[in-house]
Coordinates of C-alpha atoms and ligand atoms in Angstrom, one line a residue:
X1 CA 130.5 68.7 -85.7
X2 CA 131.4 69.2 -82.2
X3 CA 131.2 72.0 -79.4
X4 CA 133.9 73.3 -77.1
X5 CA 132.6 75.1 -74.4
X6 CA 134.6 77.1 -71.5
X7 CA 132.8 78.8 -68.6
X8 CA 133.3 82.0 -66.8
X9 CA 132.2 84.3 -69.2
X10 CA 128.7 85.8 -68.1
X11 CA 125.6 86.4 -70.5
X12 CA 124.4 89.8 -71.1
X13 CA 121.8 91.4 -73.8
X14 CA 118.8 90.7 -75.9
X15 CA 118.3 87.8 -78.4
X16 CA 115.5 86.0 -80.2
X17 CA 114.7 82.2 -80.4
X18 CA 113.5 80.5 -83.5
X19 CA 109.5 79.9 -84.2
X20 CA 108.4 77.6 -82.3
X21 CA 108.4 73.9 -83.5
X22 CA 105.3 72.6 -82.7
X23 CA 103.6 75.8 -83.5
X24 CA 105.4 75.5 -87.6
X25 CA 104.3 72.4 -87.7
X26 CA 100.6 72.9 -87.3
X27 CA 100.7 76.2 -89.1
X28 CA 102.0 74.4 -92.2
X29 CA 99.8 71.2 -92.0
X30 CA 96.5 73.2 -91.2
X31 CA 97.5 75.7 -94.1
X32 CA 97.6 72.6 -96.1
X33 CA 93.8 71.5 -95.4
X34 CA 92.5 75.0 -96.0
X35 CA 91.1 76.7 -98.6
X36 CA 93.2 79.6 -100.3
X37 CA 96.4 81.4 -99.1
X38 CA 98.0 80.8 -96.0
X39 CA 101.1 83.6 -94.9
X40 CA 103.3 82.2 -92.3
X41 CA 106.0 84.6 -91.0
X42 CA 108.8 83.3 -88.5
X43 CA 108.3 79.8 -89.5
X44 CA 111.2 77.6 -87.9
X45 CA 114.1 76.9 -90.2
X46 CA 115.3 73.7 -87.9
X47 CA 115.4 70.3 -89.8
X48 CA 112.3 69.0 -88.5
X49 CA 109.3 71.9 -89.7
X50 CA 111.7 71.2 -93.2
X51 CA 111.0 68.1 -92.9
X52 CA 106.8 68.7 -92.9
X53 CA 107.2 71.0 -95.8
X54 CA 108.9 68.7 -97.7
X55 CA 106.3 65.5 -97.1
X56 CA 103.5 68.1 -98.0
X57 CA 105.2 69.2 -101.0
X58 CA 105.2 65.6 -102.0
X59 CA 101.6 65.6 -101.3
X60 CA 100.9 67.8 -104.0
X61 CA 100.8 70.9 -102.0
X62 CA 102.5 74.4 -103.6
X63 CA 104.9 76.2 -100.9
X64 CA 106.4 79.3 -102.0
X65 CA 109.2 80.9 -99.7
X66 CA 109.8 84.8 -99.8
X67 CA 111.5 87.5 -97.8
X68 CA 111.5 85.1 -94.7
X69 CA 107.9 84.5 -95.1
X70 CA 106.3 80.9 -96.1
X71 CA 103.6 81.1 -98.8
X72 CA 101.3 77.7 -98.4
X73 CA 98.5 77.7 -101.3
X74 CA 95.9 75.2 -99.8
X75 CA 94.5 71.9 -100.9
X76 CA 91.4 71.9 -98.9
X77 CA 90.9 68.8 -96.6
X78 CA 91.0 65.9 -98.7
X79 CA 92.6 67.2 -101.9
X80 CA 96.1 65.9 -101.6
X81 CA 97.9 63.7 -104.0
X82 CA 99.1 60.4 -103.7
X83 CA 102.8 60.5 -103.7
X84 CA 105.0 58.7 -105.9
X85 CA 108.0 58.0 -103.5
X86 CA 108.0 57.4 -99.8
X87 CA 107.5 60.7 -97.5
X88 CA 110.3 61.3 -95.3
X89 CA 110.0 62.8 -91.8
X90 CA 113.9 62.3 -91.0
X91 CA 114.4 62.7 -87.3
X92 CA 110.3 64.2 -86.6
X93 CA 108.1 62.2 -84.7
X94 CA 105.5 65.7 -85.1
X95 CA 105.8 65.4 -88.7
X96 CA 105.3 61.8 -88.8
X97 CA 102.2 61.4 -86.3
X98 CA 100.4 64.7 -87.4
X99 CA 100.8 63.6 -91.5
X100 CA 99.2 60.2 -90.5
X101 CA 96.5 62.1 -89.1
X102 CA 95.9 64.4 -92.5
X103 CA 96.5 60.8 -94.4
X104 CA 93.4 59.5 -92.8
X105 CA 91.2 61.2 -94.7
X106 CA 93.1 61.2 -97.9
X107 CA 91.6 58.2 -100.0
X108 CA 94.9 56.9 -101.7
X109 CA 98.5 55.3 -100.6
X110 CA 101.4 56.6 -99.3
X111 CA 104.3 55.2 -97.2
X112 CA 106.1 57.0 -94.8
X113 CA 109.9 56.3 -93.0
X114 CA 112.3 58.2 -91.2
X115 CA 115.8 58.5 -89.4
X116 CA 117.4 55.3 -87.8
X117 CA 116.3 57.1 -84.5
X118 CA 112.7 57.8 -85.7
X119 CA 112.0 54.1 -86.9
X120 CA 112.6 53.1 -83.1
X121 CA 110.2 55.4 -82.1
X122 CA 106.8 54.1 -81.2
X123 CA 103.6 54.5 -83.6
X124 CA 101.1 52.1 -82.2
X125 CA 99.8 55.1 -80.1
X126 CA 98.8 56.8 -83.5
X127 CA 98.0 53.4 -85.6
X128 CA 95.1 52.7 -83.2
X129 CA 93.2 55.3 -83.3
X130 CA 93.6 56.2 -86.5
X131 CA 92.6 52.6 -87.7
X132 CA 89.0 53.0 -85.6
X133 CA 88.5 55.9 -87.6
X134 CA 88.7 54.1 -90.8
X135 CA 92.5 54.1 -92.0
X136 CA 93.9 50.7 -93.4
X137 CA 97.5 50.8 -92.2
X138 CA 100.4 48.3 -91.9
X139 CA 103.6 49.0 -90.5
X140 CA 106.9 47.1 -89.1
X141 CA 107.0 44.8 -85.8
X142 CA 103.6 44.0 -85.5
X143 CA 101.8 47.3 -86.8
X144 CA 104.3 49.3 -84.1
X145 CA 107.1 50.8 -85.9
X146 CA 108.2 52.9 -89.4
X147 CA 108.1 52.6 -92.0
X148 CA 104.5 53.0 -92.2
X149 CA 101.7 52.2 -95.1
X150 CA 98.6 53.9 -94.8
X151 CA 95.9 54.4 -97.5
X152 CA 93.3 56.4 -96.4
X153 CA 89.4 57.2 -96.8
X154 CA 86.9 59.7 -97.8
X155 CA 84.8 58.2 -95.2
X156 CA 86.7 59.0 -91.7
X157 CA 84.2 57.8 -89.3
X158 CA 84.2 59.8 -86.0
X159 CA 85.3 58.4 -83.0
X160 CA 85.1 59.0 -79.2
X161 CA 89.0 58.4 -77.4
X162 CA 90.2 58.5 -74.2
X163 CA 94.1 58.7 -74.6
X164 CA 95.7 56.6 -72.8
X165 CA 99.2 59.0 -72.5
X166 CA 99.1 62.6 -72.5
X167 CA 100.0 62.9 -75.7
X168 CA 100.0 66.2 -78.0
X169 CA 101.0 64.2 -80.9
X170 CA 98.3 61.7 -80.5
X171 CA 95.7 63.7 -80.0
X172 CA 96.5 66.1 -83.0
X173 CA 97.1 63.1 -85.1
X174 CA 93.1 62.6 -84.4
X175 CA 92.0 66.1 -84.7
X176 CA 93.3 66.2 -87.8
X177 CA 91.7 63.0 -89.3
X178 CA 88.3 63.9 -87.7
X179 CA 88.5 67.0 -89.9
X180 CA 87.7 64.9 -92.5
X181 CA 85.1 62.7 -90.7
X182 CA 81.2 63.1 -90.7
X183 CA 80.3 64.2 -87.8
X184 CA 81.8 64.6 -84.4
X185 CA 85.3 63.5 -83.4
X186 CA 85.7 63.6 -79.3
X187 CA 88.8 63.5 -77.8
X188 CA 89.1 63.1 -74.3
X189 CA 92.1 64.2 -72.2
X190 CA 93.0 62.7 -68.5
X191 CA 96.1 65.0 -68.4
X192 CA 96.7 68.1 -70.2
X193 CA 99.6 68.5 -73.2
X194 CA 100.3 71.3 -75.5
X195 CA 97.0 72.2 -77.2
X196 CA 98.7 74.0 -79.9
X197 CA 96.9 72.0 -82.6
X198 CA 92.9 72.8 -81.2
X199 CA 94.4 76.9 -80.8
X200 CA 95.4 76.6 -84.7
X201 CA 92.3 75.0 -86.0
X202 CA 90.1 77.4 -84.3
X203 CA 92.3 80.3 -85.2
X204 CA 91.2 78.5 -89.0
X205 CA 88.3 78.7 -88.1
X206 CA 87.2 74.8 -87.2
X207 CA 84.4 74.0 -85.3
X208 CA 85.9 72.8 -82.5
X209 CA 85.3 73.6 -79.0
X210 CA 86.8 72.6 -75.3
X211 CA 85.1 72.2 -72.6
X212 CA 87.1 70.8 -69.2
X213 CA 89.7 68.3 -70.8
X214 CA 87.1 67.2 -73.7
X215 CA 87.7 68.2 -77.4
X216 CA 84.9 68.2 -79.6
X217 CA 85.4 69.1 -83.9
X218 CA 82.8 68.8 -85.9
X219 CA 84.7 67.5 -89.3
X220 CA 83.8 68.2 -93.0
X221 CA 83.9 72.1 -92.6
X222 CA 85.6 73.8 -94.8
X223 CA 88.5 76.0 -93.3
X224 CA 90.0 79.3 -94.8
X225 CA 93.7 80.1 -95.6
X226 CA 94.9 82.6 -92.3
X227 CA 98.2 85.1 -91.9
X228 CA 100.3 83.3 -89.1
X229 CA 103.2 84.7 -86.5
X230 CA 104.9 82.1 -85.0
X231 CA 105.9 82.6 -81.7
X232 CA 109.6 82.1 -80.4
X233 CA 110.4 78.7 -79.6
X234 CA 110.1 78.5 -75.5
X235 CA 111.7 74.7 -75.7
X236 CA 114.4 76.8 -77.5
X237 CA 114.6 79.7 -75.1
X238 CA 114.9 77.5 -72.4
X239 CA 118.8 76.7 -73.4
X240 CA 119.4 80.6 -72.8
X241 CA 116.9 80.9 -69.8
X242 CA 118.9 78.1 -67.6
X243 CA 121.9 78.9 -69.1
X244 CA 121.6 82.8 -67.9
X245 CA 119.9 81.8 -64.7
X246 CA 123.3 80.1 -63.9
X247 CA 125.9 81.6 -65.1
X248 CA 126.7 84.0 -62.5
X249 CA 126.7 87.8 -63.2
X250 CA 124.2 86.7 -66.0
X251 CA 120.9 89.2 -66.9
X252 CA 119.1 88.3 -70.6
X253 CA 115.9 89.4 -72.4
X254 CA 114.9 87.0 -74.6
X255 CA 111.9 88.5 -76.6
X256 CA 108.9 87.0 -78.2
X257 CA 108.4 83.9 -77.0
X258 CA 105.5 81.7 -76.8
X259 CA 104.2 81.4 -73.3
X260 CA 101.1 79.0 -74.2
X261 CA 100.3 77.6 -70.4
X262 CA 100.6 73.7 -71.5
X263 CA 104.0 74.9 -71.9
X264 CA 105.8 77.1 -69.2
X265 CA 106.3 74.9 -66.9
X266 CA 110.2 75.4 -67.5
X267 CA 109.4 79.0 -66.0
X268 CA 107.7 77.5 -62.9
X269 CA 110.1 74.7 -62.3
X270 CA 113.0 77.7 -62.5
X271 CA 111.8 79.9 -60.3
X272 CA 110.4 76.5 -58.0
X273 CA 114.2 76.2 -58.3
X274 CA 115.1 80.0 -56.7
X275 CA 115.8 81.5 -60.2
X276 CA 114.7 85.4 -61.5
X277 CA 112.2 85.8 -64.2
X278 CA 109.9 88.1 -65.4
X279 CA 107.1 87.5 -67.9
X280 CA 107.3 90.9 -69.8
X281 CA 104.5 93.2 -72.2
X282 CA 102.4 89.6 -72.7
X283 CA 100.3 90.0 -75.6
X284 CA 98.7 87.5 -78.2
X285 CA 99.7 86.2 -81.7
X286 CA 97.3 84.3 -83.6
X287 CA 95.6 82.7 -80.8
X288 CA 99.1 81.9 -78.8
X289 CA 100.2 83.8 -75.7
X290 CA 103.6 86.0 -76.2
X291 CA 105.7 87.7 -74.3
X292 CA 109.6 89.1 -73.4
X293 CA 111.5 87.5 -70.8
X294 CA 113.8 88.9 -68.8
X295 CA 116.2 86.4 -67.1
X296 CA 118.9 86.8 -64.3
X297 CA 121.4 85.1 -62.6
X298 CA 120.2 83.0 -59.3
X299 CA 121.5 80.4 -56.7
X300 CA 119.2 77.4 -57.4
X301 CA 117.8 74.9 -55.1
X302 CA 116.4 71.4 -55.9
X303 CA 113.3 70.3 -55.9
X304 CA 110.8 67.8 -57.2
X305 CA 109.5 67.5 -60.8
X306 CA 106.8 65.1 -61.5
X307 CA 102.7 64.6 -62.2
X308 CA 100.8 66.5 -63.3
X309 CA 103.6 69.2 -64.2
X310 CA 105.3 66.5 -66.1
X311 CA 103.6 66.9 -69.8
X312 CA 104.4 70.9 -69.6
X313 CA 108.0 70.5 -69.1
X314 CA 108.3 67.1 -71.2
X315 CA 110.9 68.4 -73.6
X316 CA 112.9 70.7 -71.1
X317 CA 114.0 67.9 -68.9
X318 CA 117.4 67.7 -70.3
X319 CA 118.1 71.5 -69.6
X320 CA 116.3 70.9 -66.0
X321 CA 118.8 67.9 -65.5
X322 CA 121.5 70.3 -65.9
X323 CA 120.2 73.0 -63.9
X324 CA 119.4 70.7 -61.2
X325 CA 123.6 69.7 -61.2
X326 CA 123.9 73.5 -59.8
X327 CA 121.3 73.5 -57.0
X328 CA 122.1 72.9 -53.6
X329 CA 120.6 69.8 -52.7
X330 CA 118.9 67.1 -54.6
X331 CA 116.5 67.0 -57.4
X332 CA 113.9 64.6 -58.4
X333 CA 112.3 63.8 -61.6
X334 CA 109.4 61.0 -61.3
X335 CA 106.7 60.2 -63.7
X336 CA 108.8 60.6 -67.3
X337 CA 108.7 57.2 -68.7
X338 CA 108.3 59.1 -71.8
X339 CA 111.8 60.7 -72.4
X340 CA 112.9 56.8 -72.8
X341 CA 111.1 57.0 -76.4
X342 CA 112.4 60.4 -77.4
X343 CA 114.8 61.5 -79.9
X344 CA 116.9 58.7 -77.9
X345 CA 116.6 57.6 -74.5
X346 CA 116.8 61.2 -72.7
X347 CA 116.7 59.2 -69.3
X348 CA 119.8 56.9 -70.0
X349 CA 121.4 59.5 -72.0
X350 CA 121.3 62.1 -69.4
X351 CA 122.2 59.7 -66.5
X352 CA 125.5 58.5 -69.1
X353 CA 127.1 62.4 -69.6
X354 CA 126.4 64.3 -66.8
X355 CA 128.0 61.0 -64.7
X356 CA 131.4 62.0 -67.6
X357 CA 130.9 65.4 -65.7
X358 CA 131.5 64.0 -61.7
X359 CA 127.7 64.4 -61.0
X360 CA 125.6 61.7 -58.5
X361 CA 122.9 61.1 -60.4
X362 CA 121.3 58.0 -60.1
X363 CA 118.5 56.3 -63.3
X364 CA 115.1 55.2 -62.1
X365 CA 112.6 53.7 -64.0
X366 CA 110.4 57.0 -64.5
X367 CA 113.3 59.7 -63.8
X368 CA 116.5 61.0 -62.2
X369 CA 118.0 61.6 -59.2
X370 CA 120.7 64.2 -59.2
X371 CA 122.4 65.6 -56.6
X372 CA 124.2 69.6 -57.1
X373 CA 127.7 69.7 -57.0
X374 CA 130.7 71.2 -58.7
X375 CA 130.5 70.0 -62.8
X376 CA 133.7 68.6 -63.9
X377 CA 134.9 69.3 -67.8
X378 CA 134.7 66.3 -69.7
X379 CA 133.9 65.5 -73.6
X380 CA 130.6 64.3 -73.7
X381 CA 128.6 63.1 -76.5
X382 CA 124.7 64.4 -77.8
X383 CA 123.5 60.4 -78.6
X384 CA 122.3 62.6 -81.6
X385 CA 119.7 64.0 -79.6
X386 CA 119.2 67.8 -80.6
X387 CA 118.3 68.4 -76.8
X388 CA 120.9 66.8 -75.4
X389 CA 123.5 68.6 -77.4
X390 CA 122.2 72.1 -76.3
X391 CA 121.9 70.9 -72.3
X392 CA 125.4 69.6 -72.4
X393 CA 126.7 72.8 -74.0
X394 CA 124.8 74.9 -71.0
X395 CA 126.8 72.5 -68.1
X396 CA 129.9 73.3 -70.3
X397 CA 129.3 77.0 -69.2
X398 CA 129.3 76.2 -65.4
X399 CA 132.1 73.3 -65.4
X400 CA 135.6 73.8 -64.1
X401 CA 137.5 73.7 -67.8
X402 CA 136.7 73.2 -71.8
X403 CA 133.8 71.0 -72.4
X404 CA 133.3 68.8 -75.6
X405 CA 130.1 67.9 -77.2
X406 CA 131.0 65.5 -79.5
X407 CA 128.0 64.6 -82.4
X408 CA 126.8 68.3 -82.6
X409 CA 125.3 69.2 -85.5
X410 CA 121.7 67.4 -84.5
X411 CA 120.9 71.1 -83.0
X412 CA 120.0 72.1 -86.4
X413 CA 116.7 69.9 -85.8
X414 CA 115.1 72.9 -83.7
X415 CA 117.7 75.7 -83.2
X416 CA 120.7 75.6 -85.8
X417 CA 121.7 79.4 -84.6
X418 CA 122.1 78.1 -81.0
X419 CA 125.9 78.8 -80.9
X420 CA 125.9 82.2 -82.4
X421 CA 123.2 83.5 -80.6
X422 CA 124.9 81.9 -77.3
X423 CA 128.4 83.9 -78.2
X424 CA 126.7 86.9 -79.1
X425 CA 125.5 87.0 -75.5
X426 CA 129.1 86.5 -74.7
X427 CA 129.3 82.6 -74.5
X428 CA 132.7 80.8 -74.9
X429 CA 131.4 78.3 -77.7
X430 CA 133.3 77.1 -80.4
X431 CA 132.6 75.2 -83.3
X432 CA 134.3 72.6 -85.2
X433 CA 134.3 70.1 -87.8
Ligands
S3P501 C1 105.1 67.6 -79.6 C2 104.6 66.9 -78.6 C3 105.4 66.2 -77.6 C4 106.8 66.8 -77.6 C5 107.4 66.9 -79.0 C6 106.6 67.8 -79.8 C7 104.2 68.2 -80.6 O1 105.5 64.8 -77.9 O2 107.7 66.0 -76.8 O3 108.7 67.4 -78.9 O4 104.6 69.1 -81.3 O5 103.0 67.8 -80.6 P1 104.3 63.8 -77.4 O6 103.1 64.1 -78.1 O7 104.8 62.4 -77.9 O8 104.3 63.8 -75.9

C-alpha cells in the first residue's frame, strides 16, 4: 500500500483517535488475571492490541466481541492454559514483554515469536528480571532475542529492581509476574515512563502503592473483573495535532484523548515549539486523565528535546522530527538511544527520508539534528515502521508537491483509519495498492 500526499489544503473540524494502545493492552491482560467479567469499550482495533487478544485466547482465555465492546471472562492469576502452538505477538514488543510477565507465574510451557522486525528487538531487559523471579527461560543469541521459551512457576519469588532503562514495558513485565509472587515485588524507577500498567491494576483493585519513583504490589490477591473506557490514543492524536499545528489556516478538536502526564510531553514540546493548544473539559476515565484538544495553526520554532522529557515523548519523536523541518532554526534531540531498537531504527530511518525531502539533518549517536527549511516532495518509504508512515504522510502536507509513502499499510498496527480521518478533516491523502 502506499500514500500520496499533496499539501495546501488546511485542516478544519472535530475527529476522534483510536483507544489508546498501551492502555488496550493492559486492559485486556489485567482482565485476563481477574476474577469474573471484564467490559472494555473503545478498545483499539490496530494490529498490535489483536495481537494480545489473540496470544490470550491461546492461553485459554474466552473473549467475546459485541456492539464495539470487548467481553474478557477472566482466568484469575495463574489459571491459564498451556498453549498448544507458539503465541504470536506479530510486530508488538507490548504484547510480547507484558505476556512474559503474566507467563511467570503460569506453571507450564509456552513459546513465543514474532515479526521479522520484532525478533530483532531486544528481550534481555525482560529475561533478567523475570528469571530472578523464578521463570526458566531460553531464547535466541545468548538468551537476547525471540523466539522465546518460558515455563513458568507457581512460586514467583518477589524481587527488589532497579531498572536500569526507563522502561514501561519492563517494569510492567514485572508487575505483572509479582502478581503472582508471595509477597512484595518492588520496583524502583530512576526516570519516570508511562505508568499505565500500576493506574490499571489499582483501578482492579491490586495492592499496589507509589510512593516517589518506588512501586510496591503485594502479589497473590485476587483481583475483580472491572468496566473499562479506553481513552483516545495521544501517540495517535499526535499525527493530527502536528499536522494541524502546521498546516497553515489549520484549527482541529480532537476529543477524548488520554492526557496521562508520563505522556504529554508531545503537548509541551509543541507549544516549547510556538504552537496553539488547549487542554479542554479534562475529566477522568477509569483512573486515566481525559480531555478535548483544541489545536491551531502556529509558526514553530526549534528547540531542544532531551532528559528527562525524553521517556514522555519516546514514541512521538518521528512526528517531532517532522515538525522540527518547519521551525525556524535548529532542533535537537539528545538522549534517544532507544528509538534505534524500535519498530526499526526510528533514528536512521528518520535521518534516511526526511534527507529524500532536502532537509539538513544530521544522525548522532543519541538523536537528531535538524535544521527548518522548505520540505521538498519526494517518495519516501515507512521501513515498515507504523510511525514513520504517519510522520512522513504529515511532511507530505507541508512539502512543495505530491509526496509518496511507499510500504504503507504498517499504520494499521496503531491507527488503520489514519487516512480517512486525515481527509475528512480536509487532507489531500490518497490511497493505493
Ligand atoms: C510501551 C512502552 C514504550 C513505548 C511503546 C509502548 C508500553 O516502550 O515505546 O510504544 O505500552 O508499555 P518501552 O517500554 O520499551 O520504552
Amino acid at each position: 500500500m502506499i500514500l500520496c500526499v499533496t499539501p495546501d489544503k488546511k485542516l478544519n473540524g472535530s475527529c476522534c483517535v483510536p483507544g489508546d494502545k498501551s492502555i488496550s493492552h493492559r486492559a485486556a491482560l489485567v482482565g485476563s488475571m481477574a476474577e469474573g467479567k471484564t467490559v472494555i469499550h473503545n478498545f483499539s482495533r490496530g494490529a498490535d492490541c489483536c495481537r494480545t487478544l489473540q496470544c490470550l485466547e491461546a492461553l485459554g482465555v474466552e473473549i467475546q466481541q459485541e456492539n464495539g465492546k470487548l467481553c474478557i471472562l477472566g482466568r484469575g492469576l495463574n489459571g491459564f492454559c498451556e498453549p498448544d502452538d507458539l503465541l504470536d505477538a506479530g510486530n508488538s514488543g507490548t504484547t510480547m514483554r507484558l505476556l512474559l510477565g503474566l507467563l511467570t507465574g503460569q506453571d507450564f510451557f509456552s513459546i513465543i515469536t514474532g515479526d521479522p522486525s520484532l525478533r530483532r528487538r531486544p528481550m534481555g531487559r525482560v529475561i533478567d528480571p523475570l528469571v530472578k523471579m523464578g521463570a526458566e527461560i531460553r531464547a535466541r543469541c545468548d538468551n537476547t532475542l525471540p523466539p522465546i521459551c518460558i515455563r513458568g512457576t507457581k512460586d514467583v519469588h518477589p524481587v527488589e529492581y532497579i531498572l536500569p532503562i526507563p522502561s514501561a514495558q519492563v517494569k510492567s513485565a514485572i508487575l505483572l509476574a509479582g502478581m503472582n509472587a508471595k509477597g512484595q515485588t518492588t520496583v524502583i524507577q530512576q526516570l519516570p515512563s508511562r505508568d499505565h500498567t500500576e493506574r490499571m491494576l489499582q483501578y482492579f483493585g491490586a495492592a499496589l502503592t507509589i510512593k516517589d519513583n518506588i512501586i510496591c504490589l503485594q502479589g497473590k490477591r485476587p483481583i475483580e473483573g472491572q468496566l473499562i473506557q479506553i481513552p483516545g490514543d495521544i501517540s495517535s492524536a499526535a499525527f493530527i495535532m502536528a499536522a494541524a499545528v502546521l498546516v497553515p489556516g489549520s484549527q482541529v478538536l480532537i476529543k477524548d484523548v488520554g492526557i496521562n502526564p508520563t505522556r504529554t510531553g508531545i503537548i509541551d514540546v509543541l507549544r516549547m515549539m510556538g504552537a496553539e493548544i488547549d487542554v479542554l473539559d479534562q475529566r477522568s476515565w477509569n483512573g486515566e486523565p481525559v480531555a478535548d484538544l483544541m489545536v491551531r495553526s502556529s509558526q514553530l520554532k526549534g528547540v531542544e528535546i532531551k532528559n528527562p522529557l525524553l521517556p514522555r515523548v519516546l514514541d512521538e519523536i518521528p512526528i517531532l522530527a517532522v515538525a522540527a523541518t518547519a521551525a525556524e532554526g535548529e532542533t535537537v534531540i539528545s538522549d534517544a538511544a532507544e528509538l534505534r531498537v524500535k519498530e526499526t531504527d526510528r533514528l536512521k530511518a528518520l535521518a534516511s527520508e526526511l534527507r529524500k525531502m532536502s532537509v539538513e539533518v544530521k544522525e548522532k549517536s543519541d538523536g537528531l539534528i535538524i535544521k527548518g527549511g522548505q520540505l521538498r516532495a519526494a517518495r519516501v518509504k515507512s521501513w515498515g515502521d507504523h510511525r514513520m508512515a504517519m510522520a512522513l504522510a504529515v511532511a507530505g502536507l507541508i512539502a512543495d508537491g505530491e509526496t509518496i509513502i511507499e510500504d504503507a499499510a504498517c499504520i494499521d498496527i496503531s491507527f488503520p483509519d489514519f487516512p480517512d480521518v486525515m481527509k475528512a478533516l480536509g487532507a489531500s491523502i490518497r490511497v493505493e495498492s
